[in-house]
Amino acid sequence: MERAVASRDRAERSLAKRLARREPDALRELYELHGRATFGFLVRALGERAAAEDVQQQVFLEAWQRGERYDPERGGLLTWLLQIARSRAIDQLRRRVPEPRDPASTVALADRADESTVDELLEHWRMAGELALLPTEESELLRRRFYFGQSQTEIAAATGLPLGTVKSRMVSGLRRLREALEVEA
Amino acid sequence: MSDPTAYLLGELGPAETEAFERAMATDTTLRDEVERLRPVVTRLERLPADVWESPEPPRLALVG
């Protein structure tokens, strides 16, 4: 497991270096890896797909322009991208506050309470991003357990995998997530 | 055999749970493993359904 995390860490650092050198393939790879998590976060934070699509492009443009400022010591690329997405989402929400014709009906969309909602969303989507980086056979079992609510015995019956394999993949997926979240902490 | 995932996922019956907890009380490695994985299980249990149904992101305009 330590080896798996170290290997992922090396891959991240290499991708970050390529991004800093503005290699177009690096941006494409970054998008493949993390675009789904940032977009999911943006759709939920902004409440509409069209706005989320615009902001998603802004987030990756910013990552492209500021790639050399990414510091791996401060967290992974997923966390960095989600932080950019958070800032741009809050900008967008602030811009949306309507002209106060009737001040009583004006919703302060970017006050502290809304920021904490945004932060909660961010944590959910960081987990989604980490899940997406797991080996498919592990993320699939976690999906079955935590989304479909299947027990390990039910998963074994549904997939035809031996129960021992289900258990070992389950624990391996949980350990990998734990390691990833520790690196990010 | 001690089975930390079944315990963490709440899949053990009362007698098995009790036996597992007795085993944890004397086996620090097992206890450490459970304590390490417990927060991950809690976070996964709290994930809203839409996180598992993430929408397809648009094409990235920058790279065509």
JSON list of N, CA and C in Angstrom, two decimals, chain B:
[
{"chain": "B", "resi": 1, "resn": "MET", "atom": "N", "xyz": [-11.69, -16.22, 12.57]},
{"chain": "B", "resi": 1, "resn": "MET", "atom": "CA", "xyz": [-10.77, -15.24, 11.96]},
{"chain": "B", "resi": 1, "resn": "MET", "atom": "C", "xyz": [-11.34, -13.83, 12.12]},
{"chain": "B", "resi": 2, "resn": "SER", "atom": "N", "xyz": [-10.51, -12.89, 12.48]},
{"chain": "B", "resi": 2, "resn": "SER", "atom": "CA", "xyz": [-10.97, -11.52, 12.65]},
{"chain": "B", "resi": 2, "resn": "SER", "atom": "C", "xyz": [-11.22, -10.86, 11.31]},
{"chain": "B", "resi": 3, "resn": "ASP", "atom": "N", "xyz": [-12.34, -10.20, 11.22]},
{"chain": "B", "resi": 3, "resn": "ASP", "atom": "CA", "xyz": [-12.76, -9.66, 9.93]},
{"chain": "B", "resi": 3, "resn": "ASP", "atom": "C", "xyz": [-13.11, -8.18, 10.10]},
{"chain": "B", "resi": 4, "resn": "PRO", "atom": "N", "xyz": [-12.10, -7.31, 9.97]},
{"chain": "B", "resi": 4, "resn": "PRO", "atom": "CA", "xyz": [-12.37, -5.89, 10.25]},
{"chain": "B", "resi": 4, "resn": "PRO", "atom": "C", "xyz": [-13.41, -5.26, 9.33]},
{"chain": "B", "resi": 5, "resn": "THR", "atom": "N", "xyz": [-13.48, -5.67, 8.07]},
{"chain": "B", "resi": 5, "resn": "THR", "atom": "CA", "xyz": [-14.45, -5.02, 7.18]},
{"chain": "B", "resi": 5, "resn": "THR", "atom": "C", "xyz": [-15.88, -5.36, 7.60]},
{"chain": "B", "resi": 6, "resn": "ALA", "atom": "N", "xyz": [-16.14, -6.65, 7.89]},
{"chain": "B", "resi": 6, "resn": "ALA", "atom": "CA", "xyz": [-17.50, -7.02, 8.29]},
{"chain": "B", "resi": 6, "resn": "ALA", "atom": "C", "xyz": [-17.89, -6.26, 9.56]},
{"chain": "B", "resi": 7, "resn": "TYR", "atom": "N", "xyz": [-16.94, -6.09, 10.46]},
{"chain": "B", "resi": 7, "resn": "TYR", "atom": "CA", "xyz": [-17.23, -5.35, 11.70]},
{"chain": "B", "resi": 7, "resn": "TYR", "atom": "C", "xyz": [-17.52, -3.88, 11.36]},
{"chain": "B", "resi": 8, "resn": "LEU", "atom": "N", "xyz": [-16.64, -3.27, 10.58]},
{"chain": "B", "resi": 8, "resn": "LEU", "atom": "CA", "xyz": [-16.80, -1.85, 10.25]},
{"chain": "B", "resi": 8, "resn": "LEU", "atom": "C", "xyz": [-18.08, -1.59, 9.45]},
{"chain": "B", "resi": 9, "resn": "LEU", "atom": "N", "xyz": [-18.46, -2.54, 8.64]},
{"chain": "B", "resi": 9, "resn": "LEU", "atom": "CA", "xyz": [-19.64, -2.35, 7.79]},
{"chain": "B", "resi": 9, "resn": "LEU", "atom": "C", "xyz": [-20.92, -2.78, 8.51]},
{"chain": "B", "resi": 10, "resn": "GLY", "atom": "N", "xyz": [-20.78, -3.17, 9.77]},
{"chain": "B", "resi": 10, "resn": "GLY", "atom": "CA", "xyz": [-21.96, -3.53, 10.55]},
{"chain": "B", "resi": 10, "resn": "GLY", "atom": "C", "xyz": [-22.62, -4.81, 10.09]},
{"chain": "B", "resi": 11, "resn": "GLU", "atom": "N", "xyz": [-21.79, -5.76, 9.61]},
{"chain": "B", "resi": 11, "resn": "GLU", "atom": "CA", "xyz": [-22.36, -6.99, 9.05]},
{"chain": "B", "resi": 11, "resn": "GLU", "atom": "C", "xyz": [-22.27, -8.18, 10.01]},
{"chain": "B", "resi": 12, "resn": "LEU", "atom": "N", "xyz": [-21.79, -7.94, 11.23]},
{"chain": "B", "resi": 12, "resn": "LEU", "atom": "CA", "xyz": [-21.68, -9.05, 12.18]},
{"chain": "B", "resi": 12, "resn": "LEU", "atom": "C", "xyz": [-22.91, -9.09, 13.08]},
{"chain": "B", "resi": 13, "resn": "GLY", "atom": "N", "xyz": [-23.29, -10.29, 13.48]},
{"chain": "B", "resi": 13, "resn": "GLY", "atom": "CA", "xyz": [-24.38, -10.44, 14.45]},
{"chain": "B", "resi": 13, "resn": "GLY", "atom": "C", "xyz": [-23.88, -10.03, 15.83]},
{"chain": "B", "resi": 14, "resn": "PRO", "atom": "N", "xyz": [-24.79, -9.97, 16.81]},
{"chain": "B", "resi": 14, "resn": "PRO", "atom": "CA", "xyz": [-24.40, -9.52, 18.15]},
{"chain": "B", "resi": 14, "resn": "PRO", "atom": "C", "xyz": [-23.27, -10.37, 18.76]},
{"chain": "B", "resi": 15, "resn": "ALA", "atom": "N", "xyz": [-23.36, -11.69, 18.63]},
{"chain": "B", "resi": 15, "resn": "ALA", "atom": "CA", "xyz": [-22.35, -12.56, 19.24]},
{"chain": "B", "resi": 15, "resn": "ALA", "atom": "C", "xyz": [-21.00, -12.36, 18.55]},
{"chain": "B", "resi": 16, "resn": "GLU", "atom": "N", "xyz": [-21.03, -12.25, 17.21]},
{"chain": "B", "resi": 16, "resn": "GLU", "atom": "CA", "xyz": [-19.78, -12.05, 16.46]},
{"chain": "B", "resi": 16, "resn": "GLU", "atom": "C", "xyz": [-19.17, -10.69, 16.78]},
{"chain": "B", "resi": 17, "resn": "THR", "atom": "N", "xyz": [-20.04, -9.68, 16.92]},
{"chain": "B", "resi": 17, "resn": "THR", "atom": "CA", "xyz": [-19.55, -8.34, 17.24]},
{"chain": "B", "resi": 17, "resn": "THR", "atom": "C", "xyz": [-18.84, -8.36, 18.59]},
{"chain": "B", "resi": 18, "resn": "GLU", "atom": "N", "xyz": [-19.46, -9.04, 19.53]},
{"chain": "B", "resi": 18, "resn": "GLU", "atom": "CA", "xyz": [-18.87, -9.13, 20.87]},
{"chain": "B", "resi": 18, "resn": "GLU", "atom": "C", "xyz": [-17.52, -9.85, 20.81]},
{"chain": "B", "resi": 19, "resn": "ALA", "atom": "N", "xyz": [-17.47, -10.92, 20.05]},
{"chain": "B", "resi": 19, "resn": "ALA", "atom": "CA", "xyz": [-16.22, -11.68, 19.94]},
{"chain": "B", "resi": 19, "resn": "ALA", "atom": "C", "xyz": [-15.15, -10.81, 19.27]},
{"chain": "B", "resi": 20, "resn": "PHE", "atom": "N", "xyz": [-15.58, -10.05, 18.25]},
{"chain": "B", "resi": 20, "resn": "PHE", "atom": "CA", "xyz": [-14.62, -9.20, 17.55]},
{"chain": "B", "resi": 20, "resn": "PHE", "atom": "C", "xyz": [-14.07, -8.12, 18.49]},
{"chain": "B", "resi": 21, "resn": "GLU", "atom": "N", "xyz": [-14.95, -7.55, 19.27]},
{"chain": "B", "resi": 21, "resn": "GLU", "atom": "CA", "xyz": [-14.52, -6.49, 20.19]},
{"chain": "B", "resi": 21, "resn": "GLU", "atom": "C", "xyz": [-13.61, -7.04, 21.28]},
{"chain": "B", "resi": 22, "resn": "ARG", "atom": "N", "xyz": [-13.85, -8.28, 21.68]},
{"chain": "B", "resi": 22, "resn": "ARG", "atom": "CA", "xyz": [-12.94, -8.92, 22.65]},
{"chain": "B", "resi": 22, "resn": "ARG", "atom": "C", "xyz": [-11.57, -9.11, 22.02]},
{"chain": "B", "resi": 23, "resn": "ALA", "atom": "N", "xyz": [-11.57, -9.53, 20.76]},
{"chain": "B", "resi": 23, "resn": "ALA", "atom": "CA", "xyz": [-10.30, -9.73, 20.06]},
{"chain": "B", "resi": 23, "resn": "ALA", "atom": "C", "xyz": [-9.55, -8.40, 19.93]},
{"chain": "B", "resi": 24, "resn": "MET", "atom": "N", "xyz": [-10.31, -7.33, 19.62]},
{"chain": "B", "resi": 24, "resn": "MET", "atom": "CA", "xyz": [-9.68, -6.01, 19.47]},
{"chain": "B", "resi": 24, "resn": "MET", "atom": "C", "xyz": [-9.04, -5.53, 20.77]},
{"chain": "B", "resi": 25, "resn": "ALA", "atom": "N", "xyz": [-9.67, -5.91, 21.89]},
{"chain": "B", "resi": 25, "resn": "ALA", "atom": "CA", "xyz": [-9.19, -5.43, 23.18]},
{"chain": "B", "resi": 25, "resn": "ALA", "atom": "C", "xyz": [-7.78, -5.92, 23.47]},
{"chain": "B", "resi": 26, "resn": "THR", "atom": "N", "xyz": [-7.42, -7.07, 22.89]},
{"chain": "B", "resi": 26, "resn": "THR", "atom": "CA", "xyz": [-6.09, -7.62, 23.18]},
{"chain": "B", "resi": 26, "resn": "THR", "atom": "C", "xyz": [-5.15, -7.52, 21.98]},
{"chain": "B", "resi": 27, "resn": "ASP", "atom": "N", "xyz": [-5.70, -7.24, 20.83]},
{"chain": "B", "resi": 27, "resn": "ASP", "atom": "CA", "xyz": [-4.87, -7.20, 19.60]},
{"chain": "B", "resi": 27, "resn": "ASP", "atom": "C", "xyz": [-4.76, -5.75, 19.12]},
{"chain": "B", "resi": 28, "resn": "THR", "atom": "N", "xyz": [-3.65, -5.12, 19.45]},
{"chain": "B", "resi": 28, "resn": "THR", "atom": "CA", "xyz": [-3.52, -3.69, 19.12]},
{"chain": "B", "resi": 28, "resn": "THR", "atom": "C", "xyz": [-3.43, -3.45, 17.62]},
{"chain": "B", "resi": 29, "resn": "THR", "atom": "N", "xyz": [-2.84, -4.41, 16.89]},
{"chain": "B", "resi": 29, "resn": "THR", "atom": "CA", "xyz": [-2.74, -4.25, 15.44]},
{"chain": "B", "resi": 29, "resn": "THR", "atom": "C", "xyz": [-4.14, -4.21, 14.82]},
{"chain": "B", "resi": 30, "resn": "LEU", "atom": "N", "xyz": [-4.98, -5.13, 15.30]},
{"chain": "B", "resi": 30, "resn": "LEU", "atom": "CA", "xyz": [-6.35, -5.18, 14.79]},
{"chain": "B", "resi": 30, "resn": "LEU", "atom": "C", "xyz": [-7.09, -3.89, 15.17]},
{"chain": "B", "resi": 31, "resn": "ARG", "atom": "N", "xyz": [-6.90, -3.46, 16.41]},
{"chain": "B", "resi": 31, "resn": "ARG", "atom": "CA", "xyz": [-7.59, -2.24, 16.85]},
{"chain": "B", "resi": 31, "resn": "ARG", "atom": "C", "xyz": [-7.14, -1.03, 16.04]},
{"chain": "B", "resi": 32, "resn": "ASP", "atom": "N", "xyz": [-5.82, -0.96, 15.80]},
{"chain": "B", "resi": 32, "resn": "ASP", "atom": "CA", "xyz": [-5.30, 0.17, 15.02]},
{"chain": "B", "resi": 32, "resn": "ASP", "atom": "C", "xyz": [-5.88, 0.18, 13.61]},
{"chain": "B", "resi": 33, "resn": "GLU", "atom": "N", "xyz": [-5.98, -1.02, 13.03]},
{"chain": "B", "resi": 33, "resn": "GLU", "atom": "CA", "xyz": [-6.53, -1.12, 11.67]},
{"chain": "B", "resi": 33, "resn": "GLU", "atom": "C", "xyz": [-7.99, -0.61, 11.64]},
{"chain": "B", "resi": 34, "resn": "VAL", "atom": "N", "xyz": [-8.76, -1.05, 12.61]},
{"chain": "B", "resi": 34, "resn": "VAL", "atom": "CA", "xyz": [-10.16, -0.63, 12.67]},
{"chain": "B", "resi": 34, "resn": "VAL", "atom": "C", "xyz": [-10.24, 0.89, 12.86]},
{"chain": "B", "resi": 35, "resn": "GLU", "atom": "N", "xyz": [-9.41, 1.42, 13.74]},
{"chain": "B", "resi": 35, "resn": "GLU", "atom": "CA", "xyz": [-9.48, 2.87, 14.01]},
{"chain": "B", "resi": 35, "resn": "GLU", "atom": "C", "xyz": [-9.01, 3.68, 12.80]},
{"chain": "B", "resi": 36, "resn": "ARG", "atom": "N", "xyz": [-8.09, 3.13, 12.04]},
{"chain": "B", "resi": 36, "resn": "ARG", "atom": "CA", "xyz": [-7.63, 3.83, 10.83]},
{"chain": "B", "resi": 36, "resn": "ARG", "atom": "C", "xyz": [-8.72, 3.86, 9.76]},
{"chain": "B", "resi": 37, "resn": "LEU", "atom": "N", "xyz": [-9.44, 2.75, 9.65]},
{"chain": "B", "resi": 37, "resn": "LEU", "atom": "CA", "xyz": [-10.41, 2.65, 8.54]},
{"chain": "B", "resi": 37, "resn": "LEU", "atom": "C", "xyz": [-11.79, 3.21, 8.90]},
{"chain": "B", "resi": 38, "resn": "ARG", "atom": "N", "xyz": [-12.07, 3.32, 10.18]},
{"chain": "B", "resi": 38, "resn": "ARG", "atom": "CA", "xyz": [-13.41, 3.76, 10.59]},
{"chain": "B", "resi": 38, "resn": "ARG", "atom": "C", "xyz": [-13.80, 5.13, 10.01]},
{"chain": "B", "resi": 39, "resn": "PRO", "atom": "N", "xyz": [-12.91, 6.15, 10.06]},
{"chain": "B", "resi": 39, "resn": "PRO", "atom": "CA", "xyz": [-13.32, 7.45, 9.51]},
{"chain": "B", "resi": 39, "resn": "PRO", "atom": "C", "xyz": [-13.61, 7.40, 8.00]},
{"chain": "B", "resi": 40, "resn": "VAL", "atom": "N", "xyz": [-12.93, 6.52, 7.29]},
{"chain": "B", "resi": 40, "resn": "VAL", "atom": "CA", "xyz": [-13.17, 6.41, 5.84]},
{"chain": "B", "resi": 40, "resn": "VAL", "atom": "C", "xyz": [-14.56, 5.83, 5.61]},
{"chain": "B", "resi": 41, "resn": "VAL", "atom": "N", "xyz": [-14.91, 4.80, 6.39]},
{"chain": "B", "resi": 41, "resn": "VAL", "atom": "CA", "xyz": [-16.24, 4.19, 6.27]},
{"chain": "B", "resi": 41, "resn": "VAL", "atom": "C", "xyz": [-17.30, 5.24, 6.59]},
{"chain": "B", "resi": 42, "resn": "THR", "atom": "N", "xyz": [-17.07, 6.01, 7.66]},
{"chain": "B", "resi": 42, "resn": "THR", "atom": "CA", "xyz": [-18.06, 7.03, 8.03]},
{"chain": "B", "resi": 42, "resn": "THR", "atom": "C", "xyz": [-18.24, 8.03, 6.91]},
{"chain": "B", "resi": 43, "resn": "ARG", "atom": "N", "xyz": [-17.14, 8.46, 6.32]},
{"chain": "B", "resi": 43, "resn": "ARG", "atom": "CA", "xyz": [-17.26, 9.45, 5.23]},
{"chain": "B", "resi": 43, "resn": "ARG", "atom": "C", "xyz": [-17.98, 8.87, 4.02]},
{"chain": "B", "resi": 44, "resn": "LEU", "atom": "N", "xyz": [-17.69, 7.61, 3.72]},
{"chain": "B", "resi": 44, "resn": "LEU", "atom": "CA", "xyz": [-18.37, 6.98, 2.57]},
{"chain": "B", "resi": 44, "resn": "LEU", "atom": "C", "xyz": [-19.86, 6.82, 2.86]},
{"chain": "B", "resi": 45, "resn": "GLU", "atom": "N", "xyz": [-20.19, 6.50, 4.10]},
{"chain": "B", "resi": 45, "resn": "GLU", "atom": "CA", "xyz": [-21.61, 6.34, 4.44]},
{"chain": "B", "resi": 45, "resn": "GLU", "atom": "C", "xyz": [-22.37, 7.66, 4.33]},
{"chain": "B", "resi": 46, "resn": "ARG", "atom": "N", "xyz": [-21.66, 8.77, 4.51]},
{"chain": "B", "resi": 46, "resn": "ARG", "atom": "CA", "xyz": [-22.32, 10.08, 4.47]},
{"chain": "B", "resi": 46, "resn": "ARG", "atom": "C", "xyz": [-22.35, 10.71, 3.08]},
{"chain": "B", "resi": 47, "resn": "LEU", "atom": "N", "xyz": [-21.73, 10.06, 2.12]},
{"chain": "B", "resi": 47, "resn": "LEU", "atom": "CA", "xyz": [-21.71, 10.65, 0.77]},
{"chain": "B", "resi": 47, "resn": "LEU", "atom": "C", "xyz": [-23.11, 10.72, 0.19]},
{"chain": "B", "resi": 48, "resn": "PRO", "atom": "N", "xyz": [-23.54, 11.88, -0.31]},
{"chain": "B", "resi": 48, "resn": "PRO", "atom": "CA", "xyz": [-24.86, 11.94, -0.95]},
{"chain": "B", "resi": 48, "resn": "PRO", "atom": "C", "xyz": [-24.86, 11.12, -2.25]},
{"chain": "B", "resi": 49, "resn": "ALA", "atom": "N", "xyz": [-26.06, 10.66, -2.61]},
{"chain": "B", "resi": 49, "resn": "ALA", "atom": "CA", "xyz": [-26.17, 9.77, -3.77]},
{"chain": "B", "resi": 49, "resn": "ALA", "atom": "C", "xyz": [-25.60, 10.41, -5.04]},
{"chain": "B", "resi": 50, "resn": "ASP", "atom": "N", "xyz": [-25.77, 11.74, -5.19]},
{"chain": "B", "resi": 50, "resn": "ASP", "atom": "CA", "xyz": [-25.35, 12.34, -6.47]},
{"chain": "B", "resi": 50, "resn": "ASP", "atom": "C", "xyz": [-23.84, 12.29, -6.69]},
{"chain": "B", "resi": 51, "resn": "VAL", "atom": "N", "xyz": [-23.09, 12.08, -5.60]},
{"chain": "B", "resi": 51, "resn": "VAL", "atom": "CA", "xyz": [-21.64, 11.95, -5.76]},
{"chain": "B", "resi": 51, "resn": "VAL", "atom": "C", "xyz": [-21.29, 10.66, -6.52]},
{"chain": "B", "resi": 52, "resn": "TRP", "atom": "N", "xyz": [-22.16, 9.65, -6.34]},
{"chain": "B", "resi": 52, "resn": "TRP", "atom": "CA", "xyz": [-21.95, 8.37, -7.03]},
{"chain": "B", "resi": 52, "resn": "TRP", "atom": "C", "xyz": [-22.48, 8.42, -8.47]},
{"chain": "B", "resi": 53, "resn": "GLU", "atom": "N", "xyz": [-23.23, 9.48, -8.77]},
{"chain": "B", "resi": 53, "resn": "GLU", "atom": "CA", "xyz": [-23.82, 9.59, -10.13]},
{"chain": "B", "resi": 53, "resn": "GLU", "atom": "C", "xyz": [-23.25, 10.82, -10.81]},
{"chain": "B", "resi": 54, "resn": "SER", "atom": "N", "xyz": [-21.94, 11.00, -10.72]},
{"chain": "B", "resi": 54, "resn": "SER", "atom": "CA", "xyz": [-21.37, 12.28, -11.16]},
{"chain": "B", "resi": 54, "resn": "SER", "atom": "C", "xyz": [-21.68, 12.55, -12.64]},
{"chain": "B", "resi": 55, "resn": "PRO", "atom": "N", "xyz": [-22.06, 13.79, -12.96]},
{"chain": "B", "resi": 55, "resn": "PRO", "atom": "CA", "xyz": [-22.40, 14.12, -14.35]},
{"chain": "B", "resi": 55, "resn": "PRO", "atom": "C", "xyz": [-21.17, 14.11, -15.26]},
{"chain": "B", "resi": 56, "resn": "GLU", "atom": "N", "xyz": [-21.41, 13.84, -16.51]},
{"chain": "B", "resi": 56, "resn": "GLU", "atom": "CA", "xyz": [-20.32, 13.82, -17.50]},
{"chain": "B", "resi": 56, "resn": "GLU", "atom": "C", "xyz": [-19.82, 15.25, -17.71]},
{"chain": "B", "resi": 57, "resn": "PRO", "atom": "N", "xyz": [-18.52, 15.49, -17.51]},
{"chain": "B", "resi": 57, "resn": "PRO", "atom": "CA", "xyz": [-18.04, 16.86, -17.72]},
{"chain": "B", "resi": 57, "resn": "PRO", "atom": "C", "xyz": [-18.01, 17.23, -19.20]},
{"chain": "B", "resi": 58, "resn": "PRO", "atom": "N", "xyz": [-18.05, 18.54, -19.50]},
{"chain": "B", "resi": 58, "resn": "PRO", "atom": "CA", "xyz": [-17.99, 18.95, -20.92]},
{"chain": "B", "resi": 58, "resn": "PRO", "atom": "C", "xyz": [-16.58, 18.71, -21.47]},
{"chain": "B", "resi": 59, "resn": "ARG", "atom": "N", "xyz": [-16.47, 18.81, -22.79]},
{"chain": "B", "resi": 59, "resn": "ARG", "atom": "CA", "xyz": [-15.12, 18.74, -23.39]},
{"chain": "B", "resi": 59, "resn": "ARG", "atom": "C", "xyz": [-14.34, 19.96, -22.94]},
{"chain": "B", "resi": 60, "resn": "LEU", "atom": "N", "xyz": [-13.05, 19.78, -22.78]},
{"chain": "B", "resi": 60, "resn": "LEU", "atom": "CA", "xyz": [-12.22, 20.90, -22.36]},
{"chain": "B", "resi": 60, "resn": "LEU", "atom": "C", "xyz": [-11.88, 21.73, -23.60]},
{"chain": "B", "resi": 61, "resn": "ALA", "atom": "N", "xyz": [-12.37, 22.97, -23.62]},
{"chain": "B", "resi": 61, "resn": "ALA", "atom": "CA", "xyz": [-12.21, 23.81, -24.81]},
{"chain": "B", "resi": 61, "resn": "ALA", "atom": "C", "xyz": [-10.74, 24.12, -25.09]},
{"chain": "B", "resi": 62, "resn": "LEU", "atom": "N", "xyz": [-9.95, 24.22, -24.03]},
{"chain": "B", "resi": 62, "resn": "LEU", "atom": "CA", "xyz": [-8.55, 24.61, -24.19]},
{"chain": "B", "resi": 62, "resn": "LEU", "atom": "C", "xyz": [-7.72, 23.67, -25.08]},
{"chain": "B", "resi": 63, "resn": "VAL", "atom": "N", "xyz": [-8.02, 22.39, -24.95]},
{"chain": "B", "resi": 63, "resn": "VAL", "atom": "CA", "xyz": [-7.20, 21.43, -25.70]},
{"chain": "B", "resi": 63, "resn": "VAL", "atom": "C", "xyz": [-7.93, 20.89, -26.94]},
{"chain": "B", "resi": 64, "resn": "GLY", "atom": "N", "xyz": [-9.13, 21.42, -27.20]},
{"chain": "B", "resi": 64, "resn": "GLY", "atom": "CA", "xyz": [-9.86, 21.04, -28.41]},
{"chain": "B", "resi": 64, "resn": "GLY", "atom": "C", "xyz": [-10.46, 19.67, -28.34]}
]
